[in-house]
């Protein structure tokens, strides 16, 4: 029985009844709903609308916000699951609130995924997704879509290196590009684990937003495909003095070695182009992702670059003009407003900028 304060919110075209927690953290509510994850749900709706899988399991539904939005706004059949009976009550009320019907389950997510196969699975836990991926691999259909969210970014960015090793099997430390490193570490983990099941887990869209990382994968079955995917894992060799970084299949004893992480693309350009512009945030993200997808080196933090190489800061549009006029690639990035992607190393960029002072 719902015997605590609730409120109604609107996301996209969907009405949602959610717990009213006031100033408390959403994790303290009897049923989980985090308004800060709205962009996560926006992108999921747009991706599902573009890909049109036959169904989607929202494995950890909470109030049902994500799955019901996908059903209502993308027209994809969803299965909503949560092991919390109160969450199931919210899900049913939210379906009714929007005049919708869907299958609702009240099971442990791992058990449900071991029992059935689905064309798309969404895993969006509070914390790490690592305890759900094995079940997801056994449940995802060939060429299906797996969406994974991780909020334990401290383990993936080097804030707590031992957690990164223990949970994800990666050696990471804090760097100037820590959020791309963390995102690629998460992808690398999923690729390695998927290969055990002869699945090539191909990232088709990935983003770092606020306190979380989000990745969509296509699960391509086959031993050779899985082996090829694993070969895209690499070490990031990092020179802290210059901020230079590069991918290598081997460690270099002269520098810091981080990983192994995914070294391939973060975006499928065809998917980006087919995503519906459901709101301004998605439009802006899609535009940035299409631009930065041309460059695979981790992003460069302009403020840190200037500090390490004693450069004067200029506006980002002026920085673009100077670099491109000297044949250096430049793109703004979704990772942070004062960061950019390039085909050149930070030390090379610093040399170009110093020559123009």
XYZ file of C-alpha atoms in Angstrom:
357
model
C 0.000 0.000 0.000
C 1.236 3.487 -0.888
C 0.960 5.315 2.436
C 3.552 8.062 1.940
C 3.574 11.416 0.064
C 3.514 11.232 -3.739
C 3.453 13.731 -6.570
C 2.811 13.688 -10.299
C 5.500 14.737 -12.770
C 5.580 14.892 -16.549
C 8.524 13.622 -18.589
C 8.254 13.917 -22.346
C 4.696 12.873 -23.165
C 4.312 10.704 -20.070
C 2.716 11.372 -16.690
C 4.349 9.679 -13.706
C 3.291 9.197 -10.113
C 6.466 9.251 -8.006
C 7.409 9.398 -4.304
C 7.630 12.918 -2.896
C 10.895 12.796 -0.960
C 11.339 16.541 -0.532
C 15.019 17.301 -0.023
C 15.936 13.676 0.734
C 18.081 11.657 -1.677
C 15.943 9.510 -4.006
C 17.694 6.388 -2.693
C 15.921 6.928 0.644
C 12.445 6.674 -0.917
C 10.405 3.468 -0.560
C 10.417 3.237 -4.383
C 13.281 4.597 -6.464
C 12.796 7.514 -8.846
C 15.635 9.917 -9.623
C 14.656 13.118 -11.477
C 18.352 13.747 -12.255
C 18.284 10.697 -14.552
C 15.741 12.238 -16.897
C 18.310 12.706 -19.673
C 19.156 8.996 -19.379
C 15.489 8.241 -20.029
C 15.270 10.835 -22.823
C 18.137 9.222 -24.713
C 16.727 5.734 -24.130
C 13.378 6.762 -25.612
C 15.132 8.246 -28.653
C 17.369 5.180 -29.138
C 14.502 2.713 -28.771
C 12.417 4.744 -31.213
C 15.272 4.569 -33.735
C 16.053 0.860 -33.287
C 12.531 -0.503 -32.749
C 13.326 -3.801 -30.977
C 10.400 -6.230 -30.693
C 10.392 -5.793 -26.929
C 12.392 -4.334 -24.051
C 12.830 -5.657 -20.528
C 13.075 -2.838 -18.013
C 14.753 -5.129 -15.490
C 14.923 -2.705 -12.541
C 11.877 -0.563 -13.152
C 11.343 1.315 -9.884
C 8.328 3.518 -10.601
C 8.399 2.330 -14.222
C 9.493 5.739 -15.504
C 11.864 4.528 -18.216
C 9.931 1.524 -19.463
C 6.587 3.326 -19.529
C 8.122 6.232 -21.424
C 9.576 3.798 -23.989
C 6.145 2.178 -24.376
C 4.288 5.482 -24.559
C 6.710 7.567 -26.625
C 8.615 5.026 -28.745
C 5.835 2.461 -29.169
C 8.055 -0.467 -28.145
C 6.468 -3.340 -26.207
C 7.947 -3.406 -22.691
C 8.118 -5.828 -19.809
C 8.386 -3.982 -16.507
C 9.984 -5.746 -13.558
C 10.915 -4.906 -9.996
C 11.278 -7.178 -6.992
C 9.852 -4.480 -4.686
C 6.055 -4.996 -4.362
C 5.582 -1.246 -3.783
C 7.357 -0.540 -7.060
C 4.959 -2.884 -8.833
C 2.071 -0.891 -7.372
C 3.569 2.344 -8.747
C 4.126 0.711 -12.139
C 0.509 -0.392 -12.397
C -0.756 3.046 -11.358
C 1.521 4.765 -13.891
C 0.357 2.486 -16.687
C -3.237 3.321 -15.781
C -2.404 7.033 -15.543
C -1.268 6.967 -19.180
C -4.002 4.635 -20.459
C -1.459 1.890 -21.223
C -1.169 -1.821 -20.606
C 1.979 -3.927 -20.304
C 3.258 -7.075 -18.683
C 4.433 -6.414 -15.117
C 6.617 -8.799 -13.108
C 7.588 -8.852 -9.428
C 10.783 -10.932 -9.602
C 14.481 -10.767 -8.919
C 15.960 -9.327 -12.140
C 18.643 -11.998 -12.419
C 16.069 -14.780 -12.032
C 13.795 -13.305 -14.704
C 16.674 -12.929 -17.140
C 17.705 -16.547 -16.530
C 14.160 -17.688 -17.323
C 13.495 -15.821 -20.583
C 15.077 -14.186 -23.603
C 14.413 -10.622 -24.694
C 15.195 -8.508 -27.769
C 16.348 -5.575 -25.641
C 17.305 -5.369 -21.979
C 17.784 -2.261 -19.873
C 19.888 -2.501 -16.704
C 19.839 0.718 -14.714
C 20.719 -0.029 -11.079
C 21.575 2.230 -8.180
C 25.335 1.554 -8.165
C 27.206 -1.045 -10.171
C 25.686 -3.177 -12.947
C 28.285 -5.953 -12.613
C 25.984 -8.332 -10.714
C 23.475 -8.320 -13.589
C 25.577 -8.665 -16.745
C 26.000 -12.458 -16.714
C 22.245 -12.954 -16.547
C 21.770 -10.346 -19.272
C 24.149 -12.205 -21.588
C 22.165 -15.412 -21.133
C 18.906 -13.534 -21.775
C 19.676 -11.224 -24.710
C 18.685 -12.489 -28.146
C 21.154 -12.468 -31.023
C 21.709 -8.918 -32.299
C 19.649 -7.626 -29.383
C 20.225 -4.306 -27.596
C 21.621 -4.082 -24.078
C 21.501 -0.760 -22.239
C 23.687 -0.464 -19.131
C 24.055 2.338 -16.604
C 26.784 2.595 -13.951
C 26.631 5.164 -11.160
C 29.685 3.887 -9.271
C 31.946 6.184 -11.267
C 34.502 6.427 -8.445
C 35.483 2.809 -9.145
C 35.880 3.513 -12.870
C 37.780 6.816 -12.700
C 40.468 5.922 -10.174
C 39.043 7.607 -7.083
C 39.002 4.130 -5.522
C 41.460 2.087 -7.617
C 40.945 -1.111 -5.616
C 37.216 -1.015 -6.424
C 38.026 -0.695 -10.120
C 40.253 -3.754 -9.983
C 37.823 -5.783 -7.879
C 34.596 -4.959 -9.740
C 35.681 -4.256 -13.289
C 39.135 -5.804 -13.624
C 40.708 -2.488 -14.654
C 43.674 -0.538 -13.348
C 42.742 3.150 -13.415
C 43.813 6.360 -11.722
C 42.528 9.921 -11.837
C 43.501 11.682 -15.046
C 42.557 14.830 -16.932
C 40.293 12.666 -19.116
C 38.939 10.502 -16.290
C 35.331 10.411 -17.476
C 36.191 9.059 -20.901
C 38.622 6.647 -19.255
C 35.837 5.489 -16.920
C 33.330 5.144 -19.745
C 35.804 3.124 -21.807
C 36.652 0.984 -18.762
C 32.958 0.131 -18.371
C 32.688 -0.767 -22.059
C 35.861 -2.865 -21.841
C 34.413 -4.818 -18.919
C 31.194 -5.607 -20.812
C 33.126 -6.594 -23.953
C 35.367 -8.987 -21.985
C 32.477 -10.554 -20.096
C 30.335 -10.891 -23.224
C 33.125 -12.703 -25.051
C 32.830 -15.546 -22.512
C 29.382 -16.177 -23.980
C 30.624 -15.835 -27.588
C 28.974 -12.437 -27.850
C 30.637 -9.444 -29.489
C 29.289 -6.563 -27.413
C 29.465 -3.631 -29.813
C 28.974 -0.184 -28.232
C 26.639 1.840 -30.434
C 26.120 4.858 -28.178
C 27.841 5.894 -24.951
C 27.736 8.994 -22.811
C 29.019 10.396 -19.543
C 26.447 12.593 -17.817
C 26.435 14.023 -14.293
C 27.201 11.152 -11.889
C 26.732 8.198 -14.266
C 27.880 6.411 -17.414
C 25.435 5.012 -19.936
C 26.166 2.618 -22.817
C 24.020 0.856 -25.428
C 25.442 -2.321 -26.937
C 24.418 -4.530 -29.817
C 25.000 -8.195 -28.921
C 26.402 -9.885 -32.010
C 26.736 -13.675 -31.584
C 29.755 -15.613 -32.857
C 33.182 -16.690 -31.647
C 35.108 -14.804 -34.330
C 33.126 -11.612 -33.762
C 33.683 -11.878 -30.016
C 37.420 -12.364 -30.529
C 37.542 -9.344 -32.840
C 35.751 -7.228 -30.224
C 38.239 -8.240 -27.523
C 41.081 -7.158 -29.813
C 39.765 -3.607 -29.528
C 40.761 -3.601 -25.860
C 43.988 -1.745 -25.141
C 46.082 -0.020 -22.513
C 46.042 3.746 -22.286
C 49.689 4.780 -21.988
C 49.767 8.108 -20.173
C 52.459 10.741 -19.783
C 51.396 12.893 -16.841
C 54.050 15.519 -17.540
C 52.736 16.447 -20.987
C 49.203 14.994 -20.659
C 49.836 12.929 -23.816
C 48.003 9.626 -24.037
C 47.764 6.848 -26.601
C 46.388 3.334 -26.987
C 48.701 0.324 -27.013
C 48.259 -3.436 -26.912
C 51.287 -3.553 -24.634
C 52.289 -1.736 -21.468
C 55.130 0.774 -21.613
C 57.389 0.732 -18.516
C 58.375 4.362 -19.109
C 54.856 5.701 -18.550
C 51.686 5.083 -16.570
C 49.560 2.252 -17.980
C 45.788 2.321 -17.476
C 43.250 -0.297 -18.439
C 42.592 -2.423 -20.287
C 39.802 -0.301 -21.805
C 37.785 -0.129 -25.012
C 39.792 1.690 -27.703
C 37.191 1.657 -30.466
C 34.402 4.080 -31.390
C 31.856 5.250 -28.828
C 29.085 5.962 -31.336
C 27.361 4.430 -34.335
C 26.885 7.420 -36.629
C 23.870 5.883 -38.392
C 22.129 5.488 -35.031
C 22.909 9.080 -34.067
C 21.479 10.349 -37.348
C 18.290 8.321 -36.908
C 17.601 9.433 -33.321
C 14.492 11.550 -32.972
C 15.062 15.109 -31.646
C 12.601 14.676 -28.789
C 13.924 17.714 -26.884
C 16.731 20.286 -26.922
C 19.005 18.217 -24.656
C 18.899 15.239 -27.019
C 19.428 17.509 -30.040
C 22.505 19.083 -28.432
C 23.929 15.721 -27.394
C 23.386 14.219 -30.844
C 25.108 17.183 -32.497
C 28.137 16.943 -30.180
C 28.337 13.158 -30.528
C 28.267 13.320 -34.330
C 31.074 15.883 -34.267
C 33.311 14.175 -31.712
C 32.826 10.713 -33.248
C 35.528 11.643 -35.803
C 38.210 11.465 -33.091
C 39.050 8.456 -30.968
C 41.726 9.797 -28.604
C 40.327 10.647 -25.141
C 39.201 14.243 -24.789
C 41.577 17.031 -23.784
C 40.769 19.299 -20.850
C 41.712 22.761 -22.111
C 42.181 24.197 -18.611
C 44.588 21.428 -17.620
C 46.381 21.688 -20.974
C 46.916 25.412 -20.410
C 48.164 24.882 -16.860
C 50.622 22.112 -17.757
C 52.027 23.905 -20.788
C 51.729 27.491 -19.474
C 49.335 28.664 -22.159
C 47.052 31.672 -22.170
C 43.388 30.707 -22.287
C 41.272 31.895 -25.207
C 37.624 31.299 -26.068
C 36.816 27.838 -27.397
C 35.744 29.188 -30.797
C 39.083 31.021 -31.095
C 40.927 27.829 -30.072
C 39.108 25.937 -32.820
C 40.042 28.613 -35.367
C 43.745 28.529 -34.478
C 44.007 24.737 -34.446
C 42.032 24.101 -37.626
C 43.988 26.787 -39.505
C 47.103 24.758 -38.645
C 45.660 21.437 -39.787
C 44.786 20.172 -36.295
C 41.419 18.490 -35.816
C 39.013 19.953 -33.258
C 35.586 19.096 -31.910
C 33.639 20.129 -28.850
C 32.607 17.154 -26.735
C 29.693 16.149 -24.526
C 32.129 15.176 -21.737
C 32.601 18.728 -20.457
C 32.142 22.320 -21.708
C 35.851 23.257 -21.552
C 37.077 20.030 -23.158
C 37.605 19.079 -26.777
C 38.563 16.128 -28.964
C 41.358 16.133 -31.510
C 43.564 13.981 -33.717
C 46.687 15.509 -32.103
C 48.365 14.952 -28.759
C 48.249 17.666 -26.060
C 51.978 18.389 -26.431
C 51.540 18.884 -30.194
C 48.594 21.202 -29.633
C 50.588 23.169 -27.062
C 53.399 23.639 -29.564
C 50.972 25.014 -32.147
C 49.423 27.420 -29.637
C 52.808 28.639 -28.360
C 53.909 29.386 -31.913
C 50.890 31.681 -32.284
C 51.469 33.679 -29.069
